[in-house]
mmCIF file of C-alpha atoms and ligand atoms in Angstrom:
data_model
loop_
_atom_site.group_PDB
_atom_site.id
_atom_site.type_symbol
_atom_site.label_atom_id
_atom_site.label_comp_id
_atom_site.label_asym_id
_atom_site.label_seq_id
_atom_site.Cartn_x
_atom_site.Cartn_y
_atom_site.Cartn_z
ATOM 1 C CA MET A 1 32.464 -4.477 22.126
ATOM 2 C CA SER A 2 29.742 -3.853 24.434
ATOM 3 C CA GLU A 3 26.287 -4.791 23.425
ATOM 4 C CA PRO A 4 24.549 -3.294 21.057
ATOM 5 C CA ARG A 5 21.782 -2.527 23.743
ATOM 6 C CA ASN A 6 24.109 -0.325 25.916
ATOM 7 C CA LEU A 7 25.304 1.912 23.135
ATOM 8 C CA SER A 8 23.768 5.105 23.103
ATOM 9 C CA ILE A 9 23.650 8.083 20.610
ATOM 10 C CA ASP A 10 23.986 11.670 22.386
ATOM 11 C CA GLY A 11 20.782 13.477 22.471
ATOM 12 C CA ASP A 12 21.931 16.621 23.717
ATOM 13 C CA ARG A 13 24.209 17.120 20.438
ATOM 14 C CA LEU A 14 20.968 15.452 18.448
ATOM 15 C CA TRP A 15 18.777 18.675 19.826
ATOM 16 C CA ASP A 16 21.482 20.900 19.384
ATOM 17 C CA SER A 17 21.161 20.270 15.617
ATOM 18 C CA LEU A 18 17.502 20.200 15.466
ATOM 19 C CA MET A 19 17.624 23.932 17.250
ATOM 20 C CA GLU A 20 20.560 24.581 14.279
ATOM 21 C CA MET A 21 18.345 23.421 11.052
ATOM 22 C CA ALA A 22 15.702 25.469 12.724
ATOM 23 C CA LYS A 23 17.181 28.877 12.555
ATOM 24 C CA ILE A 24 17.419 28.343 8.498
ATOM 25 C CA GLY A 25 13.863 29.187 7.039
ATOM 26 C CA PRO A 26 12.621 31.056 10.164
ATOM 27 C CA GLY A 27 8.444 30.981 9.801
ATOM 28 C CA VAL A 28 6.963 34.016 11.628
ATOM 29 C CA ALA A 29 5.099 31.947 14.460
ATOM 30 C CA GLY A 30 8.214 29.687 15.933
ATOM 31 C CA GLY A 31 8.190 27.480 12.879
ATOM 32 C CA ASN A 32 9.876 26.642 9.653
ATOM 33 C CA ARG A 33 9.030 27.776 5.824
ATOM 34 C CA ARG A 34 11.674 26.007 4.035
ATOM 35 C CA LEU A 35 9.362 25.320 0.512
ATOM 36 C CA ALA A 36 11.719 22.597 -1.751
ATOM 37 C CA LEU A 37 13.936 23.524 -3.724
ATOM 38 C CA THR A 38 13.971 27.472 -1.919
ATOM 39 C CA ASP A 39 17.023 29.191 -1.401
ATOM 40 C CA GLU A 40 15.952 28.393 2.119
ATOM 41 C CA ASP A 41 15.736 24.571 1.440
ATOM 42 C CA LYS A 42 19.572 24.792 -0.376
ATOM 43 C CA GLU A 43 20.946 26.463 2.595
ATOM 44 C CA GLY A 44 19.429 23.897 5.216
ATOM 45 C CA ARG A 45 20.550 20.963 2.524
ATOM 46 C CA ASP A 46 24.116 22.577 2.676
ATOM 47 C CA LEU A 47 24.353 22.520 6.584
ATOM 48 C CA PHE A 48 23.216 18.824 6.513
ATOM 49 C CA VAL A 49 25.920 17.908 3.540
ATOM 50 C CA SER A 50 28.467 20.101 5.488
ATOM 51 C CA TRP A 51 27.702 17.961 8.892
ATOM 52 C CA CYS A 52 27.846 14.460 7.143
ATOM 53 C CA GLU A 53 31.388 15.277 5.457
ATOM 54 C CA ALA A 54 32.326 16.833 8.806
ATOM 55 C CA ALA A 55 31.206 13.059 10.086
ATOM 56 C CA GLY A 56 33.102 11.436 7.807
ATOM 57 C CA CYS A 57 30.403 10.310 5.321
ATOM 58 C CA THR A 58 31.025 10.270 1.124
ATOM 59 C CA VAL A 59 27.974 12.278 -0.013
ATOM 60 C CA SER A 60 26.413 11.797 -3.416
ATOM 61 C CA VAL A 61 23.339 13.330 -5.136
ATOM 62 C CA ASP A 62 20.721 11.657 -7.401
ATOM 63 C CA ALA A 63 19.026 13.338 -10.490
ATOM 64 C CA MET A 64 15.875 14.186 -8.215
ATOM 65 C CA GLY A 65 18.330 16.042 -5.723
ATOM 66 C CA ASN A 66 17.863 13.160 -3.555
ATOM 67 C CA ILE A 67 21.156 12.965 -1.182
ATOM 68 C CA PHE A 68 22.941 9.876 0.257
ATOM 69 C CA ALA A 69 24.931 10.659 3.127
ATOM 70 C CA ARG A 70 27.195 7.012 3.189
ATOM 71 C CA ARG A 71 28.940 5.757 6.442
ATOM 72 C CA ALA A 72 31.081 2.541 4.954
ATOM 73 C CA GLY A 73 30.577 -0.935 6.398
ATOM 74 C CA ARG A 74 32.977 -3.658 7.357
ATOM 75 C CA ASP A 75 31.916 -5.117 3.949
ATOM 76 C CA ASP A 76 31.348 -2.084 1.783
ATOM 77 C CA SER A 77 30.112 -4.676 -1.464
ATOM 78 C CA LEU A 78 26.678 -5.657 0.613
ATOM 79 C CA ALA A 79 23.361 -3.325 0.050
ATOM 80 C CA PRO A 80 23.214 -0.584 2.633
ATOM 81 C CA VAL A 81 21.133 0.021 5.620
ATOM 82 C CA VAL A 82 19.408 2.913 4.862
ATOM 83 C CA THR A 83 17.561 6.067 7.125
ATOM 84 C CA GLY A 84 16.664 9.263 6.292
ATOM 85 C CA SER A 85 13.274 11.331 5.607
ATOM 86 C CA HIS A 86 13.053 15.182 4.384
ATOM 87 C CA LEU A 87 14.515 18.680 4.994
ATOM 88 C CA ASP A 88 11.482 20.570 3.032
ATOM 89 C CA THR A 89 8.851 21.971 5.081
ATOM 90 C CA GLN A 90 4.990 23.269 4.571
ATOM 91 C CA PRO A 91 4.963 26.899 3.840
ATOM 92 C CA THR A 92 3.557 26.920 7.747
ATOM 93 C CA GLY A 93 5.717 24.050 9.065
ATOM 94 C CA GLY A 94 7.100 22.517 11.801
ATOM 95 C CA LYS A 95 10.744 22.083 12.972
ATOM 96 C CA TYR A 96 10.677 18.672 13.674
ATOM 97 C CA ASP A 97 8.072 17.491 10.237
ATOM 98 C CA GLY A 98 11.074 15.219 8.266
ATOM 99 C CA VAL A 99 13.946 17.323 9.856
ATOM 100 C CA TYR A 100 14.146 15.120 12.841
ATOM 101 C CA GLY A 101 14.519 11.742 10.854
ATOM 102 C CA VAL A 102 16.856 13.407 8.406
ATOM 103 C CA LEU A 103 19.180 14.591 11.935
ATOM 104 C CA VAL A 104 18.534 11.445 13.663
ATOM 105 C CA GLY A 105 19.896 9.544 11.377
ATOM 106 C CA LEU A 106 23.069 11.668 11.350
ATOM 107 C CA GLU A 107 23.220 11.568 15.232
ATOM 108 C CA VAL A 108 23.568 7.881 14.638
ATOM 109 C CA ILE A 109 26.077 7.756 12.424
ATOM 110 C CA ARG A 110 28.109 10.486 14.827
ATOM 111 C CA SER A 111 27.410 8.206 17.647
ATOM 112 C CA LEU A 112 28.688 5.375 15.605
ATOM 113 C CA ASN A 113 31.907 7.267 15.102
ATOM 114 C CA ASP A 114 31.812 7.922 18.806
ATOM 115 C CA LEU A 115 31.905 4.904 19.615
ATOM 116 C CA GLY A 116 34.249 3.360 16.986
ATOM 117 C CA TYR A 117 31.677 0.839 16.303
ATOM 118 C CA ARG A 118 31.545 -0.478 11.924
ATOM 119 C CA THR A 119 28.964 -2.004 11.255
ATOM 120 C CA GLU A 120 28.485 -5.122 8.413
ATOM 121 C CA ARG A 121 26.787 -3.551 5.919
ATOM 122 C CA PRO A 122 27.054 0.511 4.965
ATOM 123 C CA ILE A 123 24.569 2.599 6.522
ATOM 124 C CA GLU A 124 23.194 5.798 4.886
ATOM 125 C CA VAL A 125 21.132 8.855 5.497
ATOM 126 C CA VAL A 126 19.043 10.374 2.341
ATOM 127 C CA CYS A 127 17.866 13.808 2.541
ATOM 128 C CA TRP A 128 14.342 12.952 -0.022
ATOM 129 C CA THR A 129 13.388 16.069 -2.095
ATOM 130 C CA ASN A 130 9.867 17.553 -2.192
ATOM 131 C CA GLU A 131 8.574 15.492 0.222
ATOM 132 C CA GLU A 132 5.625 17.520 1.148
ATOM 133 C CA GLY A 133 4.452 18.201 -2.070
ATOM 134 C CA SER A 134 3.322 21.668 -1.460
ATOM 135 C CA ARG A 135 5.078 23.803 -3.562
ATOM 136 C CA PHE A 136 5.698 20.911 -6.549
ATOM 137 C CA ALA A 137 2.719 18.338 -6.209
ATOM 138 C CA PRO A 138 2.527 15.464 -5.572
ATOM 139 C CA ALA A 139 3.920 14.872 -2.135
ATOM 140 C CA MET A 140 7.313 12.153 -1.925
ATOM 141 C CA ILE A 141 7.540 12.382 -5.611
ATOM 142 C CA SER A 142 11.093 11.934 -5.078
ATOM 143 C CA SER A 143 11.103 8.614 -3.392
ATOM 144 C CA GLY A 144 7.909 8.063 -5.977
ATOM 145 C CA VAL A 145 10.598 8.276 -8.576
ATOM 146 C CA TYR A 146 13.245 6.578 -6.807
ATOM 147 C CA ALA A 147 10.459 3.509 -6.468
ATOM 148 C CA GLY A 148 9.461 3.549 -10.158
ATOM 149 C CA ALA A 149 5.872 5.221 -9.166
ATOM 150 C CA PHE A 150 6.539 8.220 -11.025
ATOM 151 C CA THR A 151 9.063 8.820 -14.359
ATOM 152 C CA LEU A 152 12.197 11.100 -13.950
ATOM 153 C CA GLU A 153 10.818 13.366 -16.727
ATOM 154 C CA GLU A 154 7.271 13.971 -15.333
ATOM 155 C CA ALA A 155 8.812 14.336 -12.399
ATOM 156 C CA LEU A 156 11.160 16.950 -13.350
ATOM 157 C CA ALA A 157 8.557 18.847 -15.439
ATOM 158 C CA LYS A 158 6.419 19.477 -12.443
ATOM 159 C CA VAL A 159 5.365 23.694 -11.870
ATOM 160 C CA ASP A 160 5.043 25.482 -8.696
ATOM 161 C CA ALA A 161 2.089 28.103 -8.831
ATOM 162 C CA ASP A 162 4.686 30.424 -10.341
ATOM 163 C CA GLY A 163 5.548 28.503 -13.399
ATOM 164 C CA ALA A 164 9.056 27.187 -11.981
ATOM 165 C CA THR A 165 9.730 23.691 -12.958
ATOM 166 C CA LEU A 166 11.331 21.567 -10.034
ATOM 167 C CA GLY A 167 13.945 20.463 -12.910
ATOM 168 C CA GLY A 168 15.091 24.174 -13.238
ATOM 169 C CA GLU A 169 14.930 24.882 -9.815
ATOM 170 C CA LEU A 170 17.129 22.057 -8.619
ATOM 171 C CA GLU A 171 19.776 23.340 -11.352
ATOM 172 C CA ARG A 172 19.259 26.349 -9.970
ATOM 173 C CA ILE A 173 20.642 25.745 -6.312
ATOM 174 C CA GLY A 174 22.856 23.143 -7.147
ATOM 175 C CA TYR A 175 21.359 19.912 -6.235
ATOM 176 C CA ALA A 176 20.541 18.268 -9.932
ATOM 177 C CA GLY A 177 22.823 15.348 -9.331
ATOM 178 C CA ASP A 178 24.528 13.173 -11.903
ATOM 179 C CA LEU A 179 23.596 9.323 -9.750
ATOM 180 C CA PRO A 180 20.611 7.979 -11.440
ATOM 181 C CA VAL A 181 17.554 7.698 -9.559
ATOM 182 C CA GLY A 182 16.781 4.225 -7.787
ATOM 183 C CA GLY A 183 18.362 0.959 -9.213
ATOM 184 C CA ARG A 184 20.147 0.397 -6.516
ATOM 185 C CA GLU A 185 19.699 -2.047 -3.929
ATOM 186 C CA PHE A 186 18.737 -1.166 -0.055
ATOM 187 C CA HIS A 187 18.896 -4.083 2.490
ATOM 188 C CA ALA A 188 16.542 -2.442 4.696
ATOM 189 C CA TYR A 189 14.857 1.215 5.446
ATOM 190 C CA LEU A 190 13.685 2.600 8.602
ATOM 191 C CA GLU A 191 12.370 6.137 8.610
ATOM 192 C CA ALA A 192 12.085 7.749 11.961
ATOM 193 C CA HIS A 193 9.325 10.686 12.197
ATOM 194 C CA ILE A 194 6.914 12.839 14.433
ATOM 195 C CA GLU A 195 3.580 10.889 14.613
ATOM 196 C CA GLN A 196 1.606 13.984 13.664
ATOM 197 C CA GLY A 197 -1.239 12.935 15.442
ATOM 198 C CA PRO A 198 -2.378 12.477 19.603
ATOM 199 C CA ILE A 199 -2.476 8.623 19.905
ATOM 200 C CA LEU A 200 1.082 8.481 21.409
ATOM 201 C CA GLU A 201 1.439 11.282 23.439
ATOM 202 C CA ASP A 202 -2.819 10.579 24.479
ATOM 203 C CA GLU A 203 -1.391 7.222 25.861
ATOM 204 C CA GLY A 204 1.624 8.427 27.344
ATOM 205 C CA LYS A 205 3.760 5.944 24.802
ATOM 206 C CA ASP A 206 7.699 7.250 23.689
ATOM 207 C CA ILE A 207 7.414 5.163 20.742
ATOM 208 C CA GLY A 208 5.443 3.810 17.168
ATOM 209 C CA ILE A 209 6.079 0.652 15.866
ATOM 210 C CA VAL A 210 4.620 2.063 12.564
ATOM 211 C CA THR A 211 3.283 -0.987 10.971
ATOM 212 C CA GLY A 212 1.491 0.370 7.372
ATOM 213 C CA ALA A 213 0.293 3.913 6.401
ATOM 214 C CA GLN A 214 -3.315 4.691 4.882
ATOM 215 C CA GLY A 215 -4.284 4.728 1.144
ATOM 216 C CA GLN A 216 -4.640 8.752 -0.256
ATOM 217 C CA ARG A 217 -5.631 9.720 -3.211
ATOM 218 C CA TRP A 218 -5.012 13.397 -4.102
ATOM 219 C CA TYR A 219 -7.089 15.510 -7.022
ATOM 220 C CA GLU A 220 -7.202 18.726 -8.977
ATOM 221 C CA ILE A 221 -10.316 20.376 -9.820
ATOM 222 C CA THR A 222 -11.026 23.060 -12.305
ATOM 223 C CA LEU A 223 -14.763 24.885 -12.160
ATOM 224 C CA THR A 224 -15.236 27.216 -14.864
ATOM 225 C CA GLY A 225 -18.509 29.394 -14.966
ATOM 226 C CA GLN A 226 -18.944 32.994 -16.125
ATOM 227 C CA GLU A 227 -17.599 36.073 -14.635
ATOM 228 C CA SER A 228 -20.407 38.335 -14.619
ATOM 229 C CA HIS A 229 -21.325 41.731 -12.532
ATOM 230 C CA ALA A 230 -22.582 41.306 -8.958
ATOM 231 C CA GLY A 231 -24.736 43.730 -8.890
ATOM 232 C CA THR A 232 -26.687 43.537 -12.376
ATOM 233 C CA THR A 233 -27.200 39.514 -13.163
ATOM 234 C CA PRO A 234 -30.292 38.465 -11.661
ATOM 235 C CA MET A 235 -29.611 34.975 -9.377
ATOM 236 C CA GLU A 236 -31.090 32.432 -11.851
ATOM 237 C CA ARG A 237 -28.817 33.705 -14.541
ATOM 238 C CA ARG A 238 -25.472 32.880 -12.987
ATOM 239 C CA ARG A 239 -23.113 30.601 -13.163
ATOM 240 C CA ASP A 240 -21.213 31.125 -10.016
ATOM 241 C CA ALA A 241 -17.590 28.808 -9.700
ATOM 242 C CA LEU A 242 -17.068 29.765 -6.303
ATOM 243 C CA LEU A 243 -20.847 28.240 -5.486
ATOM 244 C CA GLY A 244 -19.649 25.188 -7.168
ATOM 245 C CA ALA A 245 -16.374 24.502 -4.854
ATOM 246 C CA ALA A 246 -18.502 25.857 -2.082
ATOM 247 C CA ARG A 247 -20.610 22.686 -2.361
ATOM 248 C CA ILE A 248 -17.916 20.540 -3.316
ATOM 249 C CA VAL A 249 -16.164 21.743 -0.080
ATOM 250 C CA GLU A 250 -19.275 20.702 1.735
ATOM 251 C CA LEU A 251 -19.539 17.127 0.050
ATOM 252 C CA VAL A 252 -15.712 16.669 0.462
ATOM 253 C CA ASN A 253 -16.015 17.011 4.444
ATOM 254 C CA ARG A 254 -19.722 14.776 4.359
ATOM 255 C CA ILE A 255 -17.647 11.744 2.368
ATOM 256 C CA GLY A 256 -14.954 11.484 4.963
ATOM 257 C CA LEU A 257 -17.596 11.874 7.826
ATOM 258 C CA ASP A 258 -19.553 9.130 6.642
ATOM 259 C CA ASN A 259 -16.582 7.198 6.461
ATOM 260 C CA GLY A 260 -15.226 7.450 9.465
ATOM 261 C CA PRO A 261 -14.029 7.184 12.490
ATOM 262 C CA ASP A 262 -10.939 6.251 9.716
ATOM 263 C CA GLY A 263 -11.520 8.504 6.870
ATOM 264 C CA ARG A 264 -9.852 11.851 6.338
ATOM 265 C CA ALA A 265 -11.449 13.991 3.520
ATOM 266 C CA THR A 266 -9.878 17.877 3.306
ATOM 267 C CA VAL A 267 -9.734 20.576 0.920
ATOM 268 C CA GLY A 268 -6.696 22.359 1.170
ATOM 269 C CA LEU A 269 -6.330 24.987 -1.560
ATOM 270 C CA ILE A 270 -8.981 27.097 -3.606
ATOM 271 C CA GLU A 271 -7.763 29.587 -6.082
ATOM 272 C CA SER A 272 -10.976 31.901 -7.324
ATOM 273 C CA HIS A 273 -10.748 34.197 -10.228
ATOM 274 C CA PRO A 274 -10.914 37.516 -10.664
ATOM 275 C CA ASN A 275 -10.908 37.145 -6.997
ATOM 276 C CA SER A 276 -12.616 40.521 -6.881
ATOM 277 C CA ARG A 277 -15.366 41.353 -4.591
ATOM 278 C CA ASN A 278 -18.146 43.054 -7.241
ATOM 279 C CA VAL A 279 -17.301 39.897 -9.708
ATOM 280 C CA ILE A 280 -19.043 36.982 -9.760
ATOM 281 C CA PRO A 281 -16.610 34.150 -10.289
ATOM 282 C CA GLY A 282 -15.910 32.432 -13.105
ATOM 283 C CA ARG A 283 -13.494 30.322 -12.473
ATOM 284 C CA VAL A 284 -12.249 28.022 -9.581
ATOM 285 C CA PHE A 285 -8.928 26.154 -9.333
ATOM 286 C CA MET A 286 -9.133 23.542 -5.922
ATOM 287 C CA THR A 287 -7.323 20.792 -4.734
ATOM 288 C CA SER A 288 -8.962 17.776 -2.291
ATOM 289 C CA GLU A 289 -8.196 14.434 -1.164
ATOM 290 C CA PHE A 290 -8.869 11.783 1.246
ATOM 291 C CA ARG A 291 -7.330 8.877 3.128
ATOM 292 C CA HIS A 292 -8.266 5.615 4.652
ATOM 293 C CA PRO A 293 -6.633 2.607 6.200
ATOM 294 C CA ASP A 294 -8.996 0.070 3.707
ATOM 295 C CA ASP A 295 -8.584 0.605 -0.205
ATOM 296 C CA ASP A 296 -11.767 -0.621 -1.275
ATOM 297 C CA THR A 297 -13.293 2.130 0.895
ATOM 298 C CA LEU A 298 -11.271 4.500 -0.477
ATOM 299 C CA ALA A 299 -12.318 3.387 -3.881
ATOM 300 C CA ALA A 300 -16.012 4.095 -2.962
ATOM 301 C CA MET A 301 -15.173 8.049 -1.427
ATOM 302 C CA ASP A 302 -13.402 8.200 -4.782
ATOM 303 C CA ALA A 303 -16.507 6.976 -7.092
ATOM 304 C CA GLY A 304 -19.107 8.551 -4.721
ATOM 305 C CA TYR A 305 -16.733 11.933 -4.862
ATOM 306 C CA ARG A 306 -17.063 11.752 -8.883
ATOM 307 C CA GLU A 307 -20.569 11.356 -8.888
ATOM 308 C CA GLY A 308 -21.235 14.041 -7.049
ATOM 309 C CA VAL A 309 -18.729 16.719 -8.049
ATOM 310 C CA GLU A 310 -20.609 15.723 -12.132
ATOM 311 C CA ALA A 311 -23.939 16.750 -10.313
ATOM 312 C CA ILE A 312 -22.408 20.115 -8.698
ATOM 313 C CA ALA A 313 -20.962 21.116 -12.007
ATOM 314 C CA ALA A 314 -24.161 20.281 -14.237
ATOM 315 C CA ASP A 315 -26.965 21.816 -11.816
ATOM 316 C CA ILE A 316 -24.772 25.130 -11.577
ATOM 317 C CA GLY A 317 -23.945 24.931 -15.743
ATOM 318 C CA LEU A 318 -20.274 25.042 -14.718
ATOM 319 C CA GLU A 319 -17.291 23.411 -17.092
ATOM 320 C CA LEU A 320 -15.690 20.066 -14.739
ATOM 321 C CA ALA A 321 -11.818 19.436 -15.473
ATOM 322 C CA PHE A 322 -11.106 16.849 -12.904
ATOM 323 C CA GLU A 323 -7.611 14.726 -12.514
ATOM 324 C CA GLN A 324 -6.851 12.391 -9.487
ATOM 325 C CA ILE A 325 -3.373 13.439 -9.526
ATOM 326 C CA PHE A 326 -1.950 10.842 -6.617
ATOM 327 C CA HIS A 327 -2.897 7.552 -5.276
ATOM 328 C CA ILE A 328 -0.977 5.478 -2.861
ATOM 329 C CA GLU A 329 -2.651 2.232 -1.887
ATOM 330 C CA VAL A 330 -2.430 1.243 1.818
ATOM 331 C CA ILE A 331 0.737 0.099 3.075
ATOM 332 C CA ASP A 332 2.043 -3.031 5.145
ATOM 333 C CA PHE A 333 5.261 -2.530 6.267
ATOM 334 C CA ASP A 334 7.770 -5.060 6.233
ATOM 335 C CA GLU A 335 7.555 -7.891 9.255
ATOM 336 C CA ARG A 336 11.505 -7.922 9.653
ATOM 337 C CA CYS A 337 11.629 -4.155 9.765
ATOM 338 C CA VAL A 338 9.099 -3.564 12.183
ATOM 339 C CA ALA A 339 10.736 -6.354 14.628
ATOM 340 C CA ALA A 340 13.913 -4.458 14.819
ATOM 341 C CA VAL A 341 11.874 -1.772 15.710
ATOM 342 C CA ARG A 342 9.807 -3.431 17.880
ATOM 343 C CA ASN A 343 13.260 -5.265 19.676
ATOM 344 C CA ALA A 344 14.845 -1.851 19.784
ATOM 345 C CA ALA A 345 12.207 -0.389 21.765
ATOM 346 C CA GLU A 346 12.055 -3.007 24.160
ATOM 347 C CA GLU A 347 15.434 -3.706 25.117
ATOM 348 C CA ARG A 348 15.571 0.506 26.063
ATOM 349 C CA GLY A 349 12.519 -0.607 28.055
ATOM 350 C CA LEU A 350 10.429 2.286 26.369
ATOM 351 C CA ALA A 351 6.990 2.669 26.032
ATOM 352 C CA ALA A 352 5.536 1.462 23.031
ATOM 353 C CA ARG A 353 2.666 0.387 20.956
ATOM 354 C CA GLU A 354 1.956 -0.425 17.308
ATOM 355 C CA ILE A 355 0.560 2.310 15.073
ATOM 356 C CA ILE A 356 -0.638 2.890 11.112
ATOM 357 C CA SER A 357 0.438 6.109 9.650
ATOM 358 C CA GLY A 358 -2.224 8.518 8.792
ATOM 359 C CA ALA A 359 0.474 10.306 7.010
ATOM 360 C CA GLY A 360 2.323 9.664 4.057
ATOM 361 C CA HIS A 361 5.999 9.402 4.265
ATOM 362 C CA ASP A 362 9.022 8.374 1.638
ATOM 363 C CA ALA A 363 8.915 4.948 3.471
ATOM 364 C CA CYS A 364 5.839 4.433 1.984
ATOM 365 C CA ASN A 365 7.215 4.494 -1.430
ATOM 366 C CA ILE A 366 10.299 2.928 -0.803
ATOM 367 C CA ALA A 367 8.268 -0.127 1.011
ATOM 368 C CA ALA A 368 7.633 -0.536 -2.317
ATOM 369 C CA VAL A 369 11.313 -1.487 -3.377
ATOM 370 C CA ALA A 370 12.874 -2.480 -0.104
ATOM 371 C CA PRO A 371 11.881 -3.696 3.115
ATOM 372 C CA ALA A 372 10.846 -0.526 5.298
ATOM 373 C CA SER A 373 9.540 0.318 8.164
ATOM 374 C CA MET A 374 8.915 3.791 10.404
ATOM 375 C CA ILE A 375 9.735 4.273 13.747
ATOM 376 C CA PHE A 376 7.509 7.309 15.533
ATOM 377 C CA ILE A 377 7.633 9.931 18.249
ATOM 378 C CA PRO A 378 4.744 11.874 20.172
ATOM 379 C CA CYS A 379 4.526 15.310 19.141
ATOM 380 C CA VAL A 380 2.866 17.875 21.468
ATOM 381 C CA ASP A 381 -1.039 17.939 21.064
ATOM 382 C CA GLY A 382 -0.425 15.793 17.888
ATOM 383 C CA ILE A 383 0.040 19.469 16.338
ATOM 384 C CA SER A 384 1.842 18.871 12.794
ATOM 385 C CA HIS A 385 2.032 21.417 9.543
ATOM 386 C CA ASN A 386 1.875 24.342 11.939
ATOM 387 C CA GLU A 387 4.354 26.353 13.876
ATOM 388 C CA ALA A 388 3.700 25.397 16.934
ATOM 389 C CA GLU A 389 4.848 21.704 16.195
ATOM 390 C CA GLU A 390 6.676 21.012 19.299
ATOM 391 C CA ILE A 391 8.457 17.788 20.715
ATOM 392 C CA THR A 392 10.455 16.830 24.051
ATOM 393 C CA PRO A 393 14.150 15.993 23.945
ATOM 394 C CA ALA A 394 13.186 13.096 25.776
ATOM 395 C CA TRP A 395 10.920 11.894 22.770
ATOM 396 C CA SER A 396 13.735 12.544 20.382
ATOM 397 C CA THR A 397 16.024 10.930 22.163
ATOM 398 C CA ALA A 398 13.821 8.036 22.421
ATOM 399 C CA GLY A 399 13.554 7.981 19.137
ATOM 400 C CA GLY A 400 17.248 8.200 18.709
ATOM 401 C CA GLN A 401 17.818 5.187 20.561
ATOM 402 C CA VAL A 402 15.423 2.818 19.057
ATOM 403 C CA LEU A 403 16.848 3.766 15.360
ATOM 404 C CA LEU A 404 20.453 3.164 16.838
ATOM 405 C CA GLY A 405 19.569 -0.293 17.897
ATOM 406 C CA ALA A 406 17.200 -1.457 15.038
ATOM 407 C CA LEU A 407 19.764 0.026 12.197
ATOM 408 C CA LEU A 408 22.741 -2.225 14.429
ATOM 409 C CA GLU A 409 19.677 -5.468 14.068
ATOM 410 C CA LEU A 410 19.483 -4.931 10.612
ATOM 411 C CA ALA A 411 23.052 -3.788 9.561
ATOM 412 C CA GLY A 412 24.973 -6.505 11.948
ATOM 413 C CA GLY A 413 26.961 -5.321 14.819
ATOM 414 C CA GLU A 414 29.940 -6.182 15.299
HETATM 415 O O1 HGY B 501 0.734 14.652 3.186
HETATM 416 C C1 HGY B 501 1.576 14.024 4.021
HETATM 417 O O2 HGY B 501 1.202 13.089 4.547
HETATM 418 C C2 HGY B 501 2.944 14.444 3.706
HETATM 419 O O3 HGY B 501 3.068 15.565 5.218
HETATM 420 N N1 HGY B 501 3.431 14.941 2.630
HETATM 421 MN MN1 MN B 502 6.980 14.572 7.023
HETATM 422 MN MN1 MN B 503 4.682 16.711 6.188
#
C-alpha cells in the first residue's frame, strides 16, 4: 500500500460537489441563502445524506439534527476521528462557508474508497445544525449542545423572528433524530474551513494551521422610550429609543477601536418600532458582539460596554433590557491535532502558516470535549458572509490533501 503522503483526493470531484450544493438555496448575487432548518437547508441536507449513502457510509442523526456519516475502520470499536462543519448559511451567504468543510470531508471518504484504503479507526463526517446563529441565536448552538455548553431543551426552545422554534423546525423538515446529543467519544476532530479573512491570501499561503480561536461575547438589548408625534413633540420632551441605539452603535465601535488592533466590535441587527417615518421610535431591539484573542481584554470590553449602555439609557430616559446571550472563551486547539495538520501540509510541500481563527466554528465547542484543530484555506480578498465569497479550485484541493493526510495520521493508516 502506498505511503499516506502519496495518496490524493480528487479535487475536480470535490469542486463539482461544491458547485452542485451551491445550486440549492441560490442567493440573488451568486451566493447562497440556506438559513438553518428552512426547506433549502433540508434540500442541502438531503443531498449530502444521499451522497454519503452512495459512498457506503452509515448515516445517523441526533436530537439536534446533527448528521453523522460513518466510514468503518479496521477496528470499529475504536472512537472515530471526526471531520465536518455546517451547511446552513447566512441570509446573504457564500458558497463555501461551512459547506467546504462538510464536502471536503466527504471527498476524503470517497477517495479512501477509490484507493481501497482502510484506516484503523472509523472516520465520520458531521454536518452541525445552525452553526451560523443567524436564524436561531446563538451561533454554533448544536455543537454547543454536543459539548455541554447548552442543554438540549434550551436549544430546541430557541425561536426565530417569526416565533418558530428550533425543535419545531427540526420536526418539520424531518431531522429531529433519535440519537442522544453528545456523550460519544471523538478520538479527534478536524474542521476544514475558509479563513474568512485576508491573511493567507495576502501572504501567499495555501494553508492555515489553526492553533486557536478568539473569544466572543454576544448581546441582545431592548431600549424602550416613548412613541410620539414627530411634528408636535419638543426635542427636550422626547424619549427616542433609536437615538439611544445610535449612541450605542457609536459606543460599540469605539470599544472595538480602543482595543485594537485585534478587537472586533459589531452591531449587526437593529429593529426599530414602529419604524414609521413620522413617529418617534418608542422601542428598539438590537444585537451587538465583541471578539478578542485575550479573555481579560474581552472582559474589560464587556465591563466598559455595560457601563456605557447604562449611562446612555439613563441620559435619554430609556428603559433598558440587557442580556449577554453567548460567551465563548479563547480556544487553544490540541497540539497533537495541530501537529497532524502541520505535518500534512509540510509533507505535501504546501505554503502554510499558523493562524488564530477570528470567526467562531463548531470546532471551538468540540475542543471542550475532544482534541480538535482546524485547517484553513484562503478566500478571495478575505471576503465572507457575503455572496461574493470565492475560493480557487487549487486552494480547495490543497485543503483536501491536508485533511486527508491529517486524518490518516490521526485515524491510523494501514
Ligand atoms: O460568527 C461566526 O464567527 C460564525 O460565522 N458563526
Ligand atoms: Mn462557518
Ligand atoms: Mn459563517
